[in-house]
GROMACS .gro file of C-alpha atoms in nm:
model
  353
    1MET     CA    1  -1.020   2.892  -0.653
    2PRO     CA    2  -1.161   2.620  -0.724
    3ILE     CA    3  -1.050   2.257  -0.713
    4SER     CA    4  -1.082   2.042  -1.059
    5PRO     CA    5  -1.263   1.707  -0.935
    6PRO     CA    6  -1.048   1.489  -1.064
    7PRO     CA    7  -1.061   1.152  -1.376
    8ARG     CA    8  -1.298   0.958  -1.327
    9GLY     CA    9  -1.135   0.644  -1.206
   10ARG     CA   10  -0.836   0.849  -1.080
   11GLY     CA   11  -0.756   0.966  -0.723
   12THR     CA   12  -0.638   1.297  -0.763
   13ALA     CA   13  -0.630   1.565  -1.055
   14SER     CA   14  -0.308   1.698  -0.954
   15ASN     CA   15   0.001   1.663  -1.124
   16PRO     CA   16   0.240   1.866  -0.891
   17HIS     CA   17   0.650   1.941  -0.920
   18ASN     CA   18   0.820   1.656  -0.736
   19ARG     CA   19   1.072   1.790  -0.503
   20TYR     CA   20   1.353   1.741  -0.707
   21ALA     CA   21   1.261   1.874  -1.039
   22PRO     CA   22   1.533   2.130  -1.057
   23THR     CA   23   1.290   2.381  -1.276
   24ARG     CA   24   0.889   2.449  -1.295
   25SER     CA   25   0.695   2.609  -1.512
   26GLN     CA   26   0.318   2.715  -1.555
   27VAL     CA   27   0.063   2.810  -1.786
   28GLU     CA   28   0.012   3.184  -1.882
   29ASP     CA   29  -0.217   3.285  -2.109
   30ASP     CA   30  -0.091   3.499  -2.355
   31GLY     CA   31  -0.317   3.645  -2.577
   32TRP     CA   32  -0.254   3.410  -2.849
   33TYR     CA   33  -0.469   3.095  -2.971
   34GLN     CA   34  -0.284   2.761  -2.868
   35GLU     CA   35  -0.475   2.459  -2.895
   36GLU     CA   36  -0.464   2.255  -2.596
   37THR     CA   37  -0.445   1.875  -2.654
   38PRO     CA   38  -0.631   1.740  -2.331
   39PRO     CA   39  -0.383   1.537  -2.101
   40SER     CA   40  -0.425   1.149  -2.112
   41HIS     CA   41  -0.540   1.022  -1.826
   42ALA     CA   42  -0.500   0.633  -1.959
   43THR     CA   43  -0.219   0.402  -1.756
   44GLU     CA   44   0.104   0.378  -1.903
   45VAL     CA   45   0.347   0.090  -1.809
   46ARG     CA   46   0.695   0.168  -1.811
   47ARG     CA   47   0.940  -0.181  -1.836
   48GLU     CA   48   1.245  -0.143  -1.628
   49GLN     CA   49   1.581  -0.391  -1.583
   50ALA     CA   50   1.620  -0.380  -1.165
   51ARG     CA   51   1.988  -0.425  -1.050
   52SER     CA   52   1.811  -0.552  -0.722
   53VAL     CA   53   1.487  -0.638  -0.619
   54LEU     CA   54   1.589  -0.669  -0.236
   55THR     CA   55   1.506  -0.371  -0.072
   56ARG     CA   56   1.662  -0.348   0.306
   57ASN     CA   57   1.482  -0.118   0.609
   58GLN     CA   58   1.579  -0.116   1.002
   59SER     CA   59   1.217   0.059   1.075
   60PRO     CA   60   1.123  -0.040   1.439
   61ASP     CA   61   0.799   0.087   1.336
   62VAL     CA   62   0.713  -0.251   1.085
   63GLY     CA   63   0.809  -0.586   1.181
   64PHE     CA   64   1.012  -0.701   0.854
   65ASP     CA   65   1.380  -0.615   0.714
   66ARG     CA   66   1.349  -0.668   0.420
   67SER     CA   67   1.069  -0.635   0.066
   68VAL     CA   68   1.014  -0.708  -0.252
   69ASN     CA   69   0.797  -0.420  -0.508
   70PRO     CA   70   0.735  -0.543  -0.829
   71TYR     CA   71   0.600  -0.238  -0.927
   72ARG     CA   72   0.675   0.161  -0.899
   73GLY     CA   73   0.376   0.345  -0.923
   74CYS     CA   74   0.014   0.176  -0.840
   75GLU     CA   75  -0.330   0.195  -1.047
   76HIS     CA   76  -0.555   0.198  -0.741
   77GLY     CA   77  -0.513   0.589  -0.695
   78CYS     CA   78  -0.552   0.561  -0.310
   79ILE     CA   79  -0.513   0.964  -0.268
   80TYR     CA   80  -0.378   0.888   0.076
   81CYS     CA   81  -0.126   0.670  -0.061
   82PHE     CA   82   0.260   0.721   0.182
   83ALA     CA   83   0.393   0.568  -0.143
   84ARG     CA   84   0.367   0.872  -0.403
   85PRO     CA   85   0.650   1.052  -0.273
   86SER     CA   86   0.869   0.772  -0.389
   87HIS     CA   87   0.760   0.876  -0.757
   88ALA     CA   88   0.999   1.188  -0.717
   89TYR     CA   89   1.296   0.983  -0.755
   90TRP     CA   90   1.220   0.874  -1.146
   91ASP     CA   91   1.138   1.273  -1.258
   92LEU     CA   92   0.748   1.168  -1.209
   93SER     CA   93   0.488   1.391  -0.991
   94PRO     CA   94   0.356   1.162  -0.677
   95GLY     CA   95   0.001   1.351  -0.809
   96LEU     CA   96  -0.157   1.178  -1.115
   97ASP     CA   97   0.135   0.997  -1.226
   98PHE     CA   98   0.171   0.847  -0.994
   99GLU     CA   99  -0.160   0.632  -1.082
  100THR     CA  100  -0.107   0.678  -1.462
  101ARG     CA  101   0.278   0.683  -1.505
  102LEU     CA  102   0.403   0.312  -1.391
  103ILE     CA  103   0.701   0.112  -1.404
  104ALA     CA  104   0.753  -0.278  -1.387
  105LYS     CA  105   1.051  -0.457  -1.286
  106THR     CA  106   1.093  -0.713  -1.578
  107ASN     CA  107   1.358  -0.878  -1.450
  108MET     CA  108   1.241  -0.935  -1.089
  109ALA     CA  109   1.226  -1.323  -1.072
  110GLU     CA  110   1.551  -1.350  -1.228
  111ARG     CA  111   1.718  -1.115  -0.999
  112LEU     CA  112   1.538  -1.249  -0.685
  113GLU     CA  113   1.606  -1.621  -0.750
  114GLU     CA  114   1.996  -1.434  -0.812
  115GLU     CA  115   1.958  -1.283  -0.400
  116LEU     CA  116   1.821  -1.519  -0.282
  117GLY     CA  117   2.085  -1.783  -0.387
  118LYS     CA  118   2.361  -1.602  -0.271
  119PRO     CA  119   2.612  -1.832  -0.052
  120GLY     CA  120   2.571  -1.582   0.256
  121TYR     CA  121   2.243  -1.510   0.197
  122ARG     CA  122   2.026  -1.583   0.557
  123PRO     CA  123   1.655  -1.607   0.520
  124GLN     CA  124   1.381  -1.358   0.738
  125PRO     CA  125   0.995  -1.323   0.597
  126ILE     CA  126   1.029  -1.072   0.288
  127ALA     CA  127   0.688  -0.822   0.289
  128LEU     CA  128   0.598  -0.856  -0.082
  129GLY     CA  129   0.381  -0.536  -0.237
  130ILE     CA  130   0.479  -0.303   0.054
  131ASN     CA  131   0.552   0.020  -0.107
  132THR     CA  132   0.271  -0.019  -0.356
  133ASP     CA  133   0.042  -0.325  -0.394
  134ALA     CA  134   0.183  -0.579  -0.575
  135TYR     CA  135  -0.222  -0.675  -0.661
  136GLN     CA  136  -0.231  -0.366  -0.822
  137PRO     CA  137  -0.456  -0.376  -1.193
  138ILE     CA  138  -0.137  -0.425  -1.406
  139GLU     CA  139  -0.060  -0.754  -1.238
  140ARG     CA  140  -0.281  -0.917  -1.439
  141GLU     CA  141  -0.122  -0.861  -1.712
  142TYR     CA  142   0.279  -0.899  -1.590
  143ARG     CA  143   0.274  -1.136  -1.291
  144LEU     CA  144   0.517  -1.044  -1.184
  145THR     CA  145   0.343  -1.110  -0.794
  146ARG     CA  146   0.299  -1.480  -0.931
  147GLN     CA  147   0.650  -1.561  -0.977
  148ALA     CA  148   0.758  -1.433  -0.655
  149LEU     CA  149   0.539  -1.644  -0.450
  150GLU     CA  150   0.673  -1.960  -0.728
  151ILE     CA  151   1.026  -1.844  -0.636
  152CYS     CA  152   0.979  -1.854  -0.265
  153LEU     CA  153   0.760  -2.161  -0.272
  154ARG     CA  154   1.059  -2.304  -0.475
  155TYR     CA  155   1.273  -2.207  -0.218
  156ARG     CA  156   1.102  -2.232   0.100
  157HIS     CA  157   1.144  -1.889   0.204
  158PRO     CA  158   0.872  -1.690   0.409
  159LEU     CA  159   0.652  -1.418   0.319
  160HIS     CA  160   0.420  -1.156   0.421
  161LEU     CA  161   0.157  -0.987   0.183
  162ILE     CA  162  -0.076  -0.691   0.267
  163THR     CA  163  -0.324  -0.610  -0.054
  164LYS     CA  164  -0.651  -0.460  -0.105
  165SER     CA  165  -0.740  -0.663  -0.454
  166SER     CA  166  -0.941  -0.924  -0.465
  167LEU     CA  167  -0.686  -1.035  -0.764
  168ILE     CA  168  -0.493  -1.232  -0.441
  169LEU     CA  169  -0.706  -1.511  -0.487
  170ARG     CA  170  -0.598  -1.633  -0.852
  171ASP     CA  171  -0.260  -1.742  -0.663
  172LEU     CA  172  -0.442  -1.954  -0.391
  173ASP     CA  173  -0.254  -2.236  -0.545
  174LEU     CA  174   0.079  -2.113  -0.451
  175LEU     CA  175  -0.023  -1.963  -0.103
  176GLU     CA  176  -0.255  -2.273   0.034
  177ALA     CA  177   0.079  -2.431  -0.065
  178LEU     CA  178   0.261  -2.193   0.120
  179ALA     CA  179   0.075  -2.216   0.425
  180ALA     CA  180   0.086  -2.570   0.450
  181GLN     CA  181   0.419  -2.514   0.560
  182ASN     CA  182   0.422  -2.207   0.732
  183LEU     CA  183   0.577  -1.979   0.487
  184VAL     CA  184   0.293  -1.753   0.406
  185SER     CA  185   0.030  -1.450   0.622
  186VAL     CA  186  -0.177  -1.211   0.453
  187ALA     CA  187  -0.337  -0.911   0.588
  188ILE     CA  188  -0.626  -0.766   0.370
  189SER     CA  189  -0.606  -0.352   0.362
  190LEU     CA  190  -0.996  -0.298   0.482
  191THR     CA  191  -1.043   0.135   0.522
  192THR     CA  192  -1.453   0.157   0.534
  193LEU     CA  193  -1.751  -0.045   0.451
  194ASP     CA  194  -1.896   0.280   0.265
  195ASP     CA  195  -1.898   0.235  -0.142
  196GLU     CA  196  -1.922   0.587  -0.232
  197LEU     CA  197  -1.614   0.681   0.006
  198LYS     CA  198  -1.391   0.365  -0.154
  199ARG     CA  199  -1.520   0.530  -0.477
  200ILE     CA  200  -1.341   0.881  -0.434
  201MET     CA  201  -1.073   0.756  -0.159
  202GLU     CA  202  -0.939   0.432  -0.360
  203PRO     CA  203  -1.123   0.439  -0.685
  204ARG     CA  204  -0.956   0.132  -0.845
  205ALA     CA  205  -0.929  -0.050  -0.542
  206ALA     CA  206  -1.195  -0.344  -0.471
  207ALA     CA  207  -1.490  -0.298  -0.304
  208PRO     CA  208  -1.553  -0.396   0.039
  209ALA     CA  209  -1.705  -0.665  -0.042
  210ALA     CA  210  -1.501  -0.760  -0.233
  211ARG     CA  211  -1.221  -0.754   0.063
  212LEU     CA  212  -1.404  -0.907   0.310
  213ARG     CA  213  -1.501  -1.230   0.031
  214THR     CA  214  -1.154  -1.263  -0.029
  215MET     CA  215  -1.078  -1.239   0.391
  216ARG     CA  216  -1.340  -1.521   0.414
  217SER     CA  217  -1.171  -1.785   0.048
  218LEU     CA  218  -0.825  -1.716   0.229
  219HIS     CA  219  -0.920  -1.859   0.549
  220ALA     CA  220  -1.137  -2.109   0.431
  221HIS     CA  221  -0.840  -2.256   0.236
  222GLY     CA  222  -0.564  -2.226   0.521
  223VAL     CA  223  -0.439  -1.915   0.487
  224PRO     CA  224  -0.371  -1.692   0.812
  225VAL     CA  225  -0.540  -1.411   0.687
  226GLY     CA  226  -0.541  -1.054   0.945
  227VAL     CA  227  -0.674  -0.716   0.892
  228LEU     CA  228  -0.549  -0.388   0.876
  229CYS     CA  229  -0.743  -0.082   0.935
  230ALA     CA  230  -0.462   0.179   0.759
  231PRO     CA  231  -0.535   0.505   0.754
  232LEU     CA  232  -0.785   0.595   0.998
  233ILE     CA  233  -0.872   0.955   0.877
  234PRO     CA  234  -1.009   1.211   1.161
  235MET     CA  235  -1.370   1.267   1.056
  236VAL     CA  236  -1.411   1.059   0.764
  237ASN     CA  237  -1.370   0.694   0.854
  238ASP     CA  238  -1.281   0.700   1.181
  239MET     CA  239  -1.612   0.645   1.330
  240GLU     CA  240  -1.589   0.308   1.122
  241LEU     CA  241  -1.293   0.118   1.291
  242GLU     CA  242  -1.504  -0.087   1.520
  243ARG     CA  243  -1.744  -0.196   1.233
  244LEU     CA  244  -1.460  -0.261   1.011
  245LEU     CA  245  -1.311  -0.491   1.311
  246GLU     CA  246  -1.583  -0.664   1.364
  247ALA     CA  247  -1.675  -0.772   0.988
  248ALA     CA  248  -1.310  -0.841   0.923
  249ARG     CA  249  -1.341  -1.121   1.229
  250ASP     CA  250  -1.633  -1.296   1.082
  251ALA     CA  251  -1.477  -1.309   0.757
  252GLY     CA  252  -1.213  -1.519   0.911
  253ALA     CA  253  -0.967  -1.262   1.015
  254ARG     CA  254  -0.739  -1.360   1.343
  255SER     CA  255  -0.525  -1.039   1.403
  256ALA     CA  256  -0.645  -0.699   1.336
  257GLY     CA  257  -0.395  -0.314   1.289
  258TYR     CA  258  -0.438   0.022   1.237
  259VAL     CA  259  -0.224   0.320   1.111
  260LEU     CA  260  -0.323   0.702   1.167
  261LEU     CA  261  -0.300   0.881   0.851
  262ARG     CA  262   0.035   0.973   0.736
  263LEU     CA  263   0.082   1.278   0.524
  264PRO     CA  264   0.438   1.323   0.442
  265LEU     CA  265   0.599   1.523   0.176
  266GLU     CA  266   0.334   1.585  -0.108
  267ILE     CA  267   0.083   1.409   0.036
  268ALA     CA  268  -0.010   1.662   0.297
  269GLU     CA  269  -0.134   1.886  -0.043
  270LEU     CA  270  -0.288   1.607  -0.230
  271PHE     CA  271  -0.462   1.492   0.053
  272GLU     CA  272  -0.620   1.839   0.155
  273GLU     CA  273  -0.707   1.963  -0.204
  274TRP     CA  274  -0.881   1.559  -0.224
  275LEU     CA  275  -1.046   1.697   0.132
  276ARG     CA  276  -1.149   2.004   0.012
  277SER     CA  277  -1.260   1.891  -0.330
  278HIS     CA  278  -1.492   1.623  -0.141
  279PHE     CA  279  -1.611   1.706   0.280
  280PRO     CA  280  -1.549   2.112   0.199
  281GLU     CA  281  -1.781   2.103   0.530
  282ARG     CA  282  -1.552   1.972   0.711
  283ALA     CA  283  -1.181   2.013   0.604
  284GLU     CA  284  -1.089   2.231   0.881
  285HIS     CA  285  -1.165   1.988   1.114
  286VAL     CA  286  -1.008   1.722   0.937
  287MET     CA  287  -0.654   1.871   0.927
  288SER     CA  288  -0.688   2.034   1.318
  289LEU     CA  289  -0.724   1.681   1.428
  290ILE     CA  290  -0.459   1.525   1.192
  291ARG     CA  291  -0.201   1.838   1.331
  292GLN     CA  292  -0.289   1.792   1.691
  293SER     CA  293  -0.196   1.439   1.626
  294ARG     CA  294   0.131   1.483   1.436
  295GLY     CA  295   0.281   1.803   1.732
  296GLY     CA  296   0.148   2.058   1.517
  297ARG     CA  297   0.230   2.007   1.216
  298ASN     CA  298   0.095   1.774   0.897
  299TYR     CA  299   0.336   1.531   0.979
  300ASP     CA  300   0.571   1.363   1.167
  301SER     CA  301   0.819   1.140   1.093
  302ARG     CA  302   0.999   0.985   1.439
  303PHE     CA  303   0.954   0.614   1.494
  304GLY     CA  304   0.770   0.503   1.756
  305THR     CA  305   0.475   0.782   1.699
  306ARG     CA  306   0.454   0.773   1.302
  307MET     CA  307   0.230   0.520   1.255
  308SER     CA  308  -0.017   0.587   1.543
  309GLY     CA  309   0.020   0.961   1.656
  310GLU     CA  310   0.004   1.129   1.956
  311GLY     CA  311  -0.257   1.353   2.158
  312VAL     CA  312  -0.593   1.352   2.269
  313PHE     CA  313  -0.730   1.185   1.939
  314ALA     CA  314  -0.481   0.979   1.878
  315GLU     CA  315  -0.449   0.812   2.258
  316LEU     CA  316  -0.830   0.762   2.220
  317LEU     CA  317  -0.823   0.608   1.861
  318ALA     CA  318  -0.598   0.318   1.986
  319LYS     CA  319  -0.807   0.274   2.354
  320ARG     CA  320  -1.101   0.229   2.076
  321PHE     CA  321  -0.920   0.003   1.936
  322ARG     CA  322  -0.684  -0.229   2.200
  323LEU     CA  323  -1.115  -0.237   2.334
  324ALA     CA  324  -1.262  -0.337   2.008
  325ILE     CA  325  -0.983  -0.601   1.948
  326ARG     CA  326  -1.056  -0.737   2.310
  327ARG     CA  327  -1.426  -0.780   2.240
  328LEU     CA  328  -1.378  -0.941   1.973
  329GLY     CA  329  -1.127  -1.177   1.988
  330LEU     CA  330  -0.892  -1.049   1.759
  331GLU     CA  331  -0.490  -1.067   1.820
  332PRO     CA  332  -0.312  -0.734   1.796
  333ARG     CA  333  -0.125  -0.753   1.467
  334GLY     CA  334   0.251  -0.850   1.481
  335GLU     CA  335   0.387  -1.055   1.171
  336PRO     CA  336   0.306  -1.421   1.221
  337ALA     CA  337   0.594  -1.635   1.340
  338LEU     CA  338   0.708  -1.816   0.990
  339ASP     CA  339   0.906  -2.072   0.924
  340CYS     CA  340   1.232  -1.968   0.777
  341SER     CA  341   1.398  -2.349   0.875
  342ARG     CA  342   1.279  -2.495   0.558
  343PHE     CA  343   1.482  -2.271   0.365
  344CYS     CA  344   1.663  -2.454   0.065
  345PRO     CA  345   1.755  -2.271  -0.307
  346PRO     CA  346   1.747  -2.581  -0.552
  347GLY     CA  347   2.027  -2.831  -0.540
  348ARG     CA  348   2.154  -2.732  -0.218
  349GLN     CA  349   2.034  -2.969   0.080
  350LEU     CA  350   1.835  -2.874   0.364
  351ALA     CA  351   2.074  -2.872   0.676
  352LEU     CA  352   2.061  -3.178   0.893
  353LEU     CA  353   1.892  -3.122   1.257
   0.00000   0.00000   0.00000
């Protein structure tokens, strides 16, 4: 059965049912003429009034215990995005819906100030825009991420940012002020140096050269910057690992990390469809290496192995990474120690030391 190519600028052509949908529908030709309305691929944004914006987690695999996500869904359209299945909670598909039917938490600033200002609140670094990119294209209009940075600067609250967008440079004034007080670190996600692979894998994300320029600019303005090679996909981009790390080091990165491709829930179907569309000659080999690294399955969600996998291929990848960062003088990525002692909501006095 032929696989439809995705619309231009989108990561997938599919809109599979989400796992919570109570019913499923299927189009059948019954012989009667029906005028077909072409599906819309324009981006729609729904405004949401969030009840809270600080999300807590207890995962030992990530270096933070709280995060803020200004947006649900992501227009970057990365086919591998681990956040795709979360769209099912809103009765939307993790496929094309995830890229085109977005949700903006327009009262995020108000809620964030409320939560940071509570008397019992204890500061720890906030990871900003972890589920979906805080600097995706709609941030140009909604500016929710900039509002979050302004609040963090005013409250002197530390935060970590991960992005693949050069739009972050719009906020250099705030990032520079935060960095001067050891309140911010940035990691740039870099998956390939190949523009064509970027185009089909991350259609609306910044080009590789733009991400490297972003790193150089952040570094030049004193903002601590690292690189995250995530995800590494067997036989698709894993062969670029050493070149990615070297390019990032030359652009100012001082720390590095990587994540082996993760395929939880609906992502496995979407990714395999994408793979067979763009790399049919190696699709079986790629999926075989993924399953070898995930205990024979598409995904293994166990803490401790879900980010790096296990088995021969995963161990070889880990060894290549260790050797490369040692040669390049990069630190293994762990969230930098930011200063929590400066936290002071407006109107409240700093504690005397």
